[in-house]
Short mmCIF file of C-alpha atoms and ligand atoms in Angstrom, two decimals:
data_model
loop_
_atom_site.label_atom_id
_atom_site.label_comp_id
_atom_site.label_asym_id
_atom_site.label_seq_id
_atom_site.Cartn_x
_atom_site.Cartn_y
_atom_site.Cartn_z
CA UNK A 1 14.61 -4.18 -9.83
CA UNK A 2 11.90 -6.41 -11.13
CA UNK A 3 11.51 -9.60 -13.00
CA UNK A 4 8.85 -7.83 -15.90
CA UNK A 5 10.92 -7.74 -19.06
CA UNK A 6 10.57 -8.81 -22.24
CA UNK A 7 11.72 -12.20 -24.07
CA UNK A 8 12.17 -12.51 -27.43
CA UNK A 9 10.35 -9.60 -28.10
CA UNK A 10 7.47 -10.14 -25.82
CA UNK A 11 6.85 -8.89 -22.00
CA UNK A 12 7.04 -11.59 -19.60
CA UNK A 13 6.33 -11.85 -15.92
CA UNK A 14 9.06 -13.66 -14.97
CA UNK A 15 9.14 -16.75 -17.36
CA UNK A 16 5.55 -16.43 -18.36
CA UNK A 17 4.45 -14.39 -21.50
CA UNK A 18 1.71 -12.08 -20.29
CA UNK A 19 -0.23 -12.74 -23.69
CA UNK A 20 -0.48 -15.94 -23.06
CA UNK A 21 -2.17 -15.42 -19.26
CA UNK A 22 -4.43 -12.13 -21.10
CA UNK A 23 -5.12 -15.93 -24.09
CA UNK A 24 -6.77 -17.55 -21.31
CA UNK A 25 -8.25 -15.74 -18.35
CA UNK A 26 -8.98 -12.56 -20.26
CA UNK A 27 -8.20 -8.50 -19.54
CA UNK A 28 -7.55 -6.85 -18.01
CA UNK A 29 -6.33 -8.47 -14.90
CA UNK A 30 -3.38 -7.44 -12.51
CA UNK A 31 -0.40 -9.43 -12.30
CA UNK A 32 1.73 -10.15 -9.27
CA UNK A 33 5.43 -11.65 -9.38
CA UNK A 34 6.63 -13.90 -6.69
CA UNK A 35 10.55 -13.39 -7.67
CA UNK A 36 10.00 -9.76 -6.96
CA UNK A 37 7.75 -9.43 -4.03
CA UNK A 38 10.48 -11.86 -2.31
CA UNK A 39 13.55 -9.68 -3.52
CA UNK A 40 11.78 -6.63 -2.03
CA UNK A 41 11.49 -7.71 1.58
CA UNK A 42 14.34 -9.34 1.27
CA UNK A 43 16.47 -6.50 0.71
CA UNK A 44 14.43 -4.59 3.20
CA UNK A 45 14.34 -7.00 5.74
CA UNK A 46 18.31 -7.86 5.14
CA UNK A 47 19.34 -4.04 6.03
CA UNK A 48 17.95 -4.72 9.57
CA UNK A 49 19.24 -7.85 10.55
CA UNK A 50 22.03 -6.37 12.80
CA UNK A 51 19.05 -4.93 15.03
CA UNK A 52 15.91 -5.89 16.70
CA UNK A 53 13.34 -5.34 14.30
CA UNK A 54 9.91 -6.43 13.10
CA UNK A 55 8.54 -5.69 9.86
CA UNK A 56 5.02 -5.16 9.06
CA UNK A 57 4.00 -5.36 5.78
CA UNK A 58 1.07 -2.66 5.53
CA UNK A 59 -1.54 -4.33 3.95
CA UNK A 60 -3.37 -1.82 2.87
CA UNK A 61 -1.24 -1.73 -0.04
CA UNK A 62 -2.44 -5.25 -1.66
CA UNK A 63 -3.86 -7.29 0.49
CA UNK A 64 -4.51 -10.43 -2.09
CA UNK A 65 -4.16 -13.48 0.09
CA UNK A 66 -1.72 -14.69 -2.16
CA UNK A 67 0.83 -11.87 -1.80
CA UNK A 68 0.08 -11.82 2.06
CA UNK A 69 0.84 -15.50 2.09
CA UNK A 70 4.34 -15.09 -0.10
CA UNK A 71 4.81 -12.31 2.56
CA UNK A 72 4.13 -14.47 5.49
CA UNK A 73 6.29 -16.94 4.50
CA UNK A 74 9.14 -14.74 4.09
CA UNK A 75 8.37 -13.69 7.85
CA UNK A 76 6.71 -10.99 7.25
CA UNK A 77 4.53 -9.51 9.98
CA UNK A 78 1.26 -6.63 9.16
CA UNK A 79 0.27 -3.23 9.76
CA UNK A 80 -3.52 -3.40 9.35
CA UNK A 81 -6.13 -0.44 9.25
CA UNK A 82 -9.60 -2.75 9.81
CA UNK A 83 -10.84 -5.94 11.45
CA UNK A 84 -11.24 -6.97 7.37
CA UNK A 85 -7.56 -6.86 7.18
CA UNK A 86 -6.85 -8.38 9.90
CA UNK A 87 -8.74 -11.54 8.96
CA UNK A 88 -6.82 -11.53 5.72
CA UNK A 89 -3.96 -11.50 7.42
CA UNK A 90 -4.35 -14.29 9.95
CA UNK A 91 -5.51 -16.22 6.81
CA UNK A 92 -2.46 -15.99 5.21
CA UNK A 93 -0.55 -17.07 8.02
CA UNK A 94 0.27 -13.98 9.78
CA UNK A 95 0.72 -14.62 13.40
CA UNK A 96 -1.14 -11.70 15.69
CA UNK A 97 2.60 -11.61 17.27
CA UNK A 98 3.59 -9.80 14.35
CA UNK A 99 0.45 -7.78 14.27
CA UNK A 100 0.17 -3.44 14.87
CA UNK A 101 -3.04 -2.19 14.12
CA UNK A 102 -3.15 1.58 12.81
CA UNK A 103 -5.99 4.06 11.73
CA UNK A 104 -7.68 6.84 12.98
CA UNK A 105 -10.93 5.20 13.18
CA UNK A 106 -11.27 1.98 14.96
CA UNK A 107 -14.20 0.71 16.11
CA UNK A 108 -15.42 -0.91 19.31
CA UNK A 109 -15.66 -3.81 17.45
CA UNK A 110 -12.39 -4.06 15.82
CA UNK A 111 -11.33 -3.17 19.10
CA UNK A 112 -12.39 -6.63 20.49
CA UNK A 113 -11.56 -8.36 17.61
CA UNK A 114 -8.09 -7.35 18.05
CA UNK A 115 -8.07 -7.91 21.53
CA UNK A 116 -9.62 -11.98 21.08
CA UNK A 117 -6.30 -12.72 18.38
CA UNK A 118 -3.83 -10.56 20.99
CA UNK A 119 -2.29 -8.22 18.51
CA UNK A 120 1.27 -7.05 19.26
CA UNK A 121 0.11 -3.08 18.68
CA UNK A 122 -2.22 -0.55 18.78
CA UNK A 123 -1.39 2.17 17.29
CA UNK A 124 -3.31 4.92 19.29
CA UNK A 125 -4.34 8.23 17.25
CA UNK A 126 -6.34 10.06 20.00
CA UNK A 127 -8.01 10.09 23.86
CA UNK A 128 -11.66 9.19 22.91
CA UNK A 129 -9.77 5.99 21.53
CA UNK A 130 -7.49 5.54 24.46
CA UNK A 131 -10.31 5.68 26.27
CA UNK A 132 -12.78 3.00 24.57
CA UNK A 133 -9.96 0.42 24.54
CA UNK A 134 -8.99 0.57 27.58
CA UNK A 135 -13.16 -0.09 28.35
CA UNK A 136 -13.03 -3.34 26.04
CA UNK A 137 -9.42 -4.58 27.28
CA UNK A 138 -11.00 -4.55 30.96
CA UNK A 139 -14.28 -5.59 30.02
CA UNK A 140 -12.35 -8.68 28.27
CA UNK A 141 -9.35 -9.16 31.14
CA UNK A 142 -7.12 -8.51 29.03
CA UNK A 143 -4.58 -4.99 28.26
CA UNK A 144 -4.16 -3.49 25.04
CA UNK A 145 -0.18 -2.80 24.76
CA UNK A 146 -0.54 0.58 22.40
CA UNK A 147 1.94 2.79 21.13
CA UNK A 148 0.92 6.71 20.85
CA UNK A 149 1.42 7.73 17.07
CA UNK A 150 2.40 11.05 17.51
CA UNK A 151 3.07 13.68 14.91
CA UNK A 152 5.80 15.48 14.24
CA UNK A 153 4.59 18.02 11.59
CA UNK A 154 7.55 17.55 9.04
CA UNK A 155 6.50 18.07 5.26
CA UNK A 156 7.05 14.87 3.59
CA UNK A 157 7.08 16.70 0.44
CA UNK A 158 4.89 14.20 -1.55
CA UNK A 159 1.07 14.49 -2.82
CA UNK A 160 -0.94 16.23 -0.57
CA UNK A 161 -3.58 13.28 -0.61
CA UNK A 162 -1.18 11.21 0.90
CA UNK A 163 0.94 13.55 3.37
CA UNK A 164 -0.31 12.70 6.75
CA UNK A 165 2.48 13.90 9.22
CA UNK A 166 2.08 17.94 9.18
CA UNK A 167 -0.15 19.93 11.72
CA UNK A 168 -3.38 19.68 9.66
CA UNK A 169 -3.53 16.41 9.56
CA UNK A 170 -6.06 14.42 10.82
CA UNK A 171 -3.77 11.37 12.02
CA UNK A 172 -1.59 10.69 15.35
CA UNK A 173 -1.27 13.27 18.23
CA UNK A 174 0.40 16.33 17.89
CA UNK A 175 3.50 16.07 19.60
CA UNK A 176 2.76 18.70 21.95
CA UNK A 177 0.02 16.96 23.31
CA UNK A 178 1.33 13.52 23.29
CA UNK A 179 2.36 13.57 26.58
CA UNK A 180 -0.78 14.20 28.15
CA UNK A 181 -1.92 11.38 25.60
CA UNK A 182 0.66 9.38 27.36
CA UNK A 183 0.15 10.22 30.87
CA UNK A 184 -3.55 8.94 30.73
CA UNK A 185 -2.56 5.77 29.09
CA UNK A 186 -0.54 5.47 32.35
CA UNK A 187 -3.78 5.74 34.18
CA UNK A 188 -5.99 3.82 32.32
CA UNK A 189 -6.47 0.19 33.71
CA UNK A 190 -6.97 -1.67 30.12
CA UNK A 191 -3.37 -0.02 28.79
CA UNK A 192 -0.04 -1.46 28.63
CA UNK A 193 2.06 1.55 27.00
CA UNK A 194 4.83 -0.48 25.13
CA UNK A 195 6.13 2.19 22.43
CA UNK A 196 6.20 5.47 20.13
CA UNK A 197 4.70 5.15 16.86
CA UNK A 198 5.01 7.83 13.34
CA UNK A 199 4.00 8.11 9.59
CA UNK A 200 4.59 10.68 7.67
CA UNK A 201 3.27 9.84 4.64
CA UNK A 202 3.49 7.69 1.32
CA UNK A 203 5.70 8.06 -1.70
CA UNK A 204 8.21 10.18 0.07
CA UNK A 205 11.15 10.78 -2.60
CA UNK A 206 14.11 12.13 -0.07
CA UNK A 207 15.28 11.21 2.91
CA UNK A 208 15.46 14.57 4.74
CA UNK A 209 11.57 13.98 6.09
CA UNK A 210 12.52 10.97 7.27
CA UNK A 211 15.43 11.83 9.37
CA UNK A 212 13.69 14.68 10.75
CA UNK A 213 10.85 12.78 11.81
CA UNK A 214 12.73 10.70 13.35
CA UNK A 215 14.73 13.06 15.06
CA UNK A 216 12.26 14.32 16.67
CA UNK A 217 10.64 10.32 17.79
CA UNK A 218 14.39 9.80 19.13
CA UNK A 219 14.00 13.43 21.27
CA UNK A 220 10.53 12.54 22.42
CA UNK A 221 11.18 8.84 23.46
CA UNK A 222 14.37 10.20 25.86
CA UNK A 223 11.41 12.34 27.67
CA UNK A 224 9.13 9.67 28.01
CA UNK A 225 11.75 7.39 29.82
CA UNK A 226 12.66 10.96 31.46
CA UNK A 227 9.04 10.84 33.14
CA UNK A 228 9.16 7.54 33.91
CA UNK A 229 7.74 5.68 30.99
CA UNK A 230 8.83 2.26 29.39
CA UNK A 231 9.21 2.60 25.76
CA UNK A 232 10.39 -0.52 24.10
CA UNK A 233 8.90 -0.50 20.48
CA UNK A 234 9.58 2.40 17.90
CA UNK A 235 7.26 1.97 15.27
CA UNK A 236 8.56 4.25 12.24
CA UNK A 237 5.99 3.21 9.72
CA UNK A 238 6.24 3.53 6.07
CA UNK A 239 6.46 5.41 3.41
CA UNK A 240 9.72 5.04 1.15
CA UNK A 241 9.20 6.04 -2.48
CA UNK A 242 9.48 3.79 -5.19
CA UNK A 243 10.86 4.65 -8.99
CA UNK A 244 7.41 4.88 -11.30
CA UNK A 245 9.52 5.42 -14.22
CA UNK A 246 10.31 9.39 -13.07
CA UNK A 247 12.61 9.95 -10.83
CA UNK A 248 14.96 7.74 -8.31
CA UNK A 249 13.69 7.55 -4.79
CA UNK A 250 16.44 6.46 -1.78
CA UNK A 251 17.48 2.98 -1.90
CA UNK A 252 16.24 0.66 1.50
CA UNK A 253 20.02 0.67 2.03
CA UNK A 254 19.80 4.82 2.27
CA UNK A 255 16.75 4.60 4.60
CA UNK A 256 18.25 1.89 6.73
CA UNK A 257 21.35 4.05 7.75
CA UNK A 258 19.03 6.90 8.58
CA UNK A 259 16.63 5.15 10.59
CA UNK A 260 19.60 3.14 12.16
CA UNK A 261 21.74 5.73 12.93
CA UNK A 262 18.69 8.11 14.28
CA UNK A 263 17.47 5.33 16.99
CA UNK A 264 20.57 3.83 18.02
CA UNK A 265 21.28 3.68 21.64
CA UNK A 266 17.59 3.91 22.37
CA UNK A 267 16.87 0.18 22.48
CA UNK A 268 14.32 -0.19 21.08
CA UNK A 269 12.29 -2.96 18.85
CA UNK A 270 12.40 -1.18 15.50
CA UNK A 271 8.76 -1.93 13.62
CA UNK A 272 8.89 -0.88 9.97
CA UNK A 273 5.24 -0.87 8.23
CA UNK A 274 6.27 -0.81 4.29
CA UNK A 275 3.70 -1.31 2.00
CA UNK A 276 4.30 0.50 -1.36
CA UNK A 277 8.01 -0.65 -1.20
CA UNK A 278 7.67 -4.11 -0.67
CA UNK A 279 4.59 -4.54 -3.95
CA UNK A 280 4.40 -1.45 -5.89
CA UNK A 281 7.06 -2.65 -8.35
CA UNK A 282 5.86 -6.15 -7.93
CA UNK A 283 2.67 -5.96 -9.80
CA UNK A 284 1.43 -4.19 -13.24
CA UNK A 285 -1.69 -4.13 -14.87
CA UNK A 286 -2.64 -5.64 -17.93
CA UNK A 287 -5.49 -4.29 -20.39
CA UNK A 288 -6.47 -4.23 -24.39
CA UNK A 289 -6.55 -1.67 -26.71
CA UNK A 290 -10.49 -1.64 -27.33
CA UNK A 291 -9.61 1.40 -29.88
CA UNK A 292 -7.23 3.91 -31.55
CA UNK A 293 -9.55 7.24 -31.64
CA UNK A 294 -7.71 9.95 -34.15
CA UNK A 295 -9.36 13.53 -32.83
CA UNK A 296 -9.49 16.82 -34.09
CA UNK A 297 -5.98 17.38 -32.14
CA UNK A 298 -4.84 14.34 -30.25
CA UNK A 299 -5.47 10.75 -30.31
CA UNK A 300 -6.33 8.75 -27.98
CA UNK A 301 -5.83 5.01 -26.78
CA UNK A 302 -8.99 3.46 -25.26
CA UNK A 303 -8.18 0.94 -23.50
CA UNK A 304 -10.44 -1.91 -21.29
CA UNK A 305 -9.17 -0.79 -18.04
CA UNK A 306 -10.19 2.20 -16.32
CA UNK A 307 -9.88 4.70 -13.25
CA UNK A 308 -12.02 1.88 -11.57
CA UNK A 309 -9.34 -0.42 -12.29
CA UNK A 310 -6.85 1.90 -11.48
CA UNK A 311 -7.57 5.08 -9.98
CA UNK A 312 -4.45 6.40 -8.75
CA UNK A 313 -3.86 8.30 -11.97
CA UNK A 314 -6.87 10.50 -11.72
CA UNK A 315 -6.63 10.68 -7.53
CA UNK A 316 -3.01 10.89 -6.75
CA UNK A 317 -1.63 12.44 -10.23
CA UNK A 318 -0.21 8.81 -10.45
CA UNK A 319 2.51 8.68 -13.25
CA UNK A 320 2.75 4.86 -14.71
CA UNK A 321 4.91 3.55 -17.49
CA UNK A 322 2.71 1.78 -20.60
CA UNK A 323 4.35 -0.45 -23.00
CA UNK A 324 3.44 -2.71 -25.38
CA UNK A 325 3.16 -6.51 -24.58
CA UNK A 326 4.64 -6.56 -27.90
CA UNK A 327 8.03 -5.35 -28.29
CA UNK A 328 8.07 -2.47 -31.04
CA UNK A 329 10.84 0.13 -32.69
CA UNK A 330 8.11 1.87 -34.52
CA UNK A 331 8.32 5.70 -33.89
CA UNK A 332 6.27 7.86 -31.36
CA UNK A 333 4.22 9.89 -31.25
CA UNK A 334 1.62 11.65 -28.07
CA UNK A 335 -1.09 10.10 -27.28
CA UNK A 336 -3.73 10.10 -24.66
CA UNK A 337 -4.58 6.87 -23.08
CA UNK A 338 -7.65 6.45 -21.66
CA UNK A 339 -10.63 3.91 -20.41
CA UNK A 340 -14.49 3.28 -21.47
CA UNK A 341 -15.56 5.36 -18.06
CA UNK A 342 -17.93 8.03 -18.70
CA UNK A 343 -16.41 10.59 -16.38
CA UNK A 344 -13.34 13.04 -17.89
CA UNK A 345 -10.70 12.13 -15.16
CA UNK A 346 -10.94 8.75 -17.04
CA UNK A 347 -7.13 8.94 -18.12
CA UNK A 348 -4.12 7.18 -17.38
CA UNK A 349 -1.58 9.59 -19.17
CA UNK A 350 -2.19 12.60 -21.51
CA UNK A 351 0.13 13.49 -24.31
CA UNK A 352 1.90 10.34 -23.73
CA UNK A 353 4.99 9.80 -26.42
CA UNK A 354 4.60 5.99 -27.47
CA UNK A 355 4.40 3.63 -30.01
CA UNK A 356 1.10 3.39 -32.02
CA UNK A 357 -0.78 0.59 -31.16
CA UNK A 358 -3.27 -0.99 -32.62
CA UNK A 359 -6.73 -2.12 -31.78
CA UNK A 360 -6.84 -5.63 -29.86
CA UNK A 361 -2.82 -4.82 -28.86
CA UNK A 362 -2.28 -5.72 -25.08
CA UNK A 363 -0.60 -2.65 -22.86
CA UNK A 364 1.49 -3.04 -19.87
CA UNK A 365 0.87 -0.69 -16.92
CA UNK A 366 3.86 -0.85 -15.00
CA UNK A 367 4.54 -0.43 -11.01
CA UNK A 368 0.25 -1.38 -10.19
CA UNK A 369 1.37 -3.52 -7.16
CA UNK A 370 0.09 -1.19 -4.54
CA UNK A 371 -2.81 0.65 -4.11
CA UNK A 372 -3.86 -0.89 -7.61
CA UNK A 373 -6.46 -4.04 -7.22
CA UNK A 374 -7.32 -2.73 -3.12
CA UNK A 375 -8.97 0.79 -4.68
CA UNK A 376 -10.57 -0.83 -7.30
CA UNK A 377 -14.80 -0.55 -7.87
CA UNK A 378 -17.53 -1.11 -9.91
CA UNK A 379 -18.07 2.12 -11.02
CA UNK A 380 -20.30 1.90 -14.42
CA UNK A 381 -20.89 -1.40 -13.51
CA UNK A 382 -17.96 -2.86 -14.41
CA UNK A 383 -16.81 -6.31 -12.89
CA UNK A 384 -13.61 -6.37 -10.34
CA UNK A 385 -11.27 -7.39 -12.92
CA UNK A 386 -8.75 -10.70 -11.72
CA UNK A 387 -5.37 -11.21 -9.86
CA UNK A 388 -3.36 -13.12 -11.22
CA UNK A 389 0.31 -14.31 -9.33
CA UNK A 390 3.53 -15.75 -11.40
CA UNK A 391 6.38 -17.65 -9.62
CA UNK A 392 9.28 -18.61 -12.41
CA UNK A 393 7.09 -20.61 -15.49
CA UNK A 394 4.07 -21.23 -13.41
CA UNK A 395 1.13 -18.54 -12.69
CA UNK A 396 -2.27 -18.72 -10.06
CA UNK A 397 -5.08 -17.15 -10.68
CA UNK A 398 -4.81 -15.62 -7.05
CA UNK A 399 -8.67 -13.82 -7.40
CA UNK A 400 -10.99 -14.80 -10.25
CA UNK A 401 -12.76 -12.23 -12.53
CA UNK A 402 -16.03 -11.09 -10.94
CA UNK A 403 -19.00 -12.44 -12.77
CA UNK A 404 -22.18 -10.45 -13.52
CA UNK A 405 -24.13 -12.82 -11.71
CA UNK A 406 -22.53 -11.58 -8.45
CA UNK A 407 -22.47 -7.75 -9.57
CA UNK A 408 -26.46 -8.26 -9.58
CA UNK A 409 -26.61 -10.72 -6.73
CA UNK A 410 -25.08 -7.91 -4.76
CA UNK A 411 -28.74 -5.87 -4.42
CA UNK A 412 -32.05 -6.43 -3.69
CA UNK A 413 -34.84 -4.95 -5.03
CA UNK A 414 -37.61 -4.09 -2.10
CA UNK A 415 -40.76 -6.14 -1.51
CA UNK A 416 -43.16 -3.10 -2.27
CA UNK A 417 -42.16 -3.21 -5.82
C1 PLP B 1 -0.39 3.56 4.37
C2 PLP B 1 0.40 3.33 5.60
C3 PLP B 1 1.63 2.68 5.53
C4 PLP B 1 2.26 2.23 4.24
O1 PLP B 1 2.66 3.30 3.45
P1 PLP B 1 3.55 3.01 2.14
O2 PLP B 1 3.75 4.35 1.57
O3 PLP B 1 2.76 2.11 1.27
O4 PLP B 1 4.82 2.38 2.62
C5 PLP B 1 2.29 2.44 6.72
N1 PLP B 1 1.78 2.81 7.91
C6 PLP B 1 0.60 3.46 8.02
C7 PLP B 1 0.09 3.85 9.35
C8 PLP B 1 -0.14 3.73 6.86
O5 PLP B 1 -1.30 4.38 6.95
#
């Protein structure tokens, strides 16, 4: 559920009418609401109040300061992939208690970062890494407490740009060769082992991945404490589906029973990274019809926005709802909708069955919260278009429209010339 509807004929975040936000700052710009980011973890977060849990927001998702900071103030902890993130989220009020940090890649520096703002978590994804943090804990005094993220090679049956829990993956430790992972942690002097971490992937539409996955964590936790290991955090990551329109994903009440039922007994602190979940459906993208372009065979909607904007379309396959800001009965017909980018993966949806717009009409892109704004560019040289955030009548411009003084500011030409 979400609080974008229309009133009296036109769309509204919440109780402000998007045209009059697209009147004064512009489009396109994104659009956050407060009402609905809150709802979401709060209906997340309510499912595991009868058990020791932390959840951390992964901020990869949208990491806007001003949905961390709603976030944060709903108690929200983070799941952070870069030292960048992690600053955002201490900014927003994130304390590095409720901190894991996950990725494949960290770096020696990140490493320390971490290590300065004690982090609950590091995620660990292979030996060389082990290895290097343990070398900056000790350098610092200090001990990293990790978790391995181990993986259990179950098909999460979603896009294959965004499955990363089957053998060919390049993230967390296959679980064959966990334990060896684990039994050097034991070794190593900078490394407190604290837990088991897993993620199978993003957009996952059943449940059956899930449980299997973590199954299998549940199995391989009981033979860690069988060789003498103390596992107290299970970190089960993300990943939940959300509805785009297409389909209805499990409920957090679904997913809360499995993940309940498969670690109970064990003990453990139960960390839940959700990122998609929490903002997907919290956010949508707003942009103008520049023009309606009649072809030989199809017509197509230009709009101002574009797979810079938005690029989840043209990279995932991304299905998102348009509608008109204006409310319309007028019949439908296909179109193509598509942005000013010179490249042909340029479109947002391709025989599309809507109401005729015309030009100068605003369009709603629906479900942008995550992974909308964070992948966005400046491909063709277009400026970073704003955030904006609504709570009930009021609304923040939470990140300003980039100006074309910065986009030049950003390079320099060289001294020879
Ligand atoms: C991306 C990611 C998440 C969040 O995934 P969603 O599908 O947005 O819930 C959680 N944990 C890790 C390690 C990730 O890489």
């Amino acid at each position: 559920m979400d609080h974008f509807t229309y009133k009296q004929g036109k769309y509204h975040a919440e109780d402000v009418a998007i045209e009059k936000i697209a009147g004064e700052i512009g489009t396109p710009f994104y659009c956050y609401s407060t009402a609905t980011l809150t709802r979401h973890y709060n209906v997340f977060a309510q499912h595991f109040s009868d058990v020791a849990a932390k959840i951390c927001y992964a901020v990869k998702a949208n990491s806007n300061l001003g949905v961390l900071a709603t976030l944060a103030k709903l108690g929200s902890g983070a799941d952070v992939v870069s030292e960048g993130e992690i600053r955002l989220a201490l900014a927003a009020g994130i304390k590095p208690a409720d901190i894991v940090f996950s990725g494949v890649g960290k770096t020696a520096n990140e490493m320390a970062f971490a290590l300065e703002q004690d982090i609950f978590q590091f995620n660990i994804e292979s030996e060389p890494e082990l290895e290097l943090l343990s070398r900056i804990a000790q350098s610092k005094g200090k001990k990293a407490r990790i978790a391995v993220r181990v993986n259990p090679d179950v098909d999460p049956r979603t896009h294959a740009k965004i499955s990363t829990g089957q053998k060919e993956s390049k993230f967390g430790v296959a679980m064959a060769q966990a334990p060896q992972v684990y039994a050097l942690a034991a070794k190593l002097p900078g490394i407190d082992v604290q837990g088991v971490s897993v993620h199978i992937g993003s957009q996952l539409t059943t449940l059956e991945p899930f449980q299997q996955a973590f199954a299998r964590v549940r199995d391989f936790v009981l033979e860690l404490r069988g060789r003498g290991y103390v596992i107290n955090t299970l970190d089960l990551g993300g990943g939940l589906g959300i509805p785009y329109g297409q389909g209805e994903p499990p409920l957090p009440d679904a997913y809360a029973q499995v993940a309940k039922r498969e670690t109970a007994g064990l003990g453990c602190t139960l960390i839940f990274e959700p990122g998609r979940m929490l903002v997907g459906n919290a956010g949508i993208l707003v942009a103008r019809v520049i023009y309606v372009k009649r072809g030989e065979n199809r017509t197509f909607l230009i709009v101002d926005a574009a797979m810079n904007d938005l690029i989840r379309p043209t990279l995932y396959d991304a299905y998102h709802e348009i509608v008109p800001a204006k409310e319309t009965s007028a019949a439908k017909e296909a179109v193509d909708v598509v942005g000013p980018v010179c490249e042909t993966g340029d479109i947002f949806a391709e025989g599309r069955k809507m109401a005729l717009p015309t030009a100068d009409e605003l369009m709603v892109f629906r479900s942008c919260g995550a992974y909308g704004a964070v992948m966005a560019g400046n491909y063709n040289a277009r400026l970073l278009v704003p955030e904006v955030m609504v709570s009930g009548s009021e609304y923040a411009v939470v990140r300003p429209r980039q100006t074309y003084k910065e986009l030049i500011a950003r390079d320099n030409i060289p001294a020879w010339l």
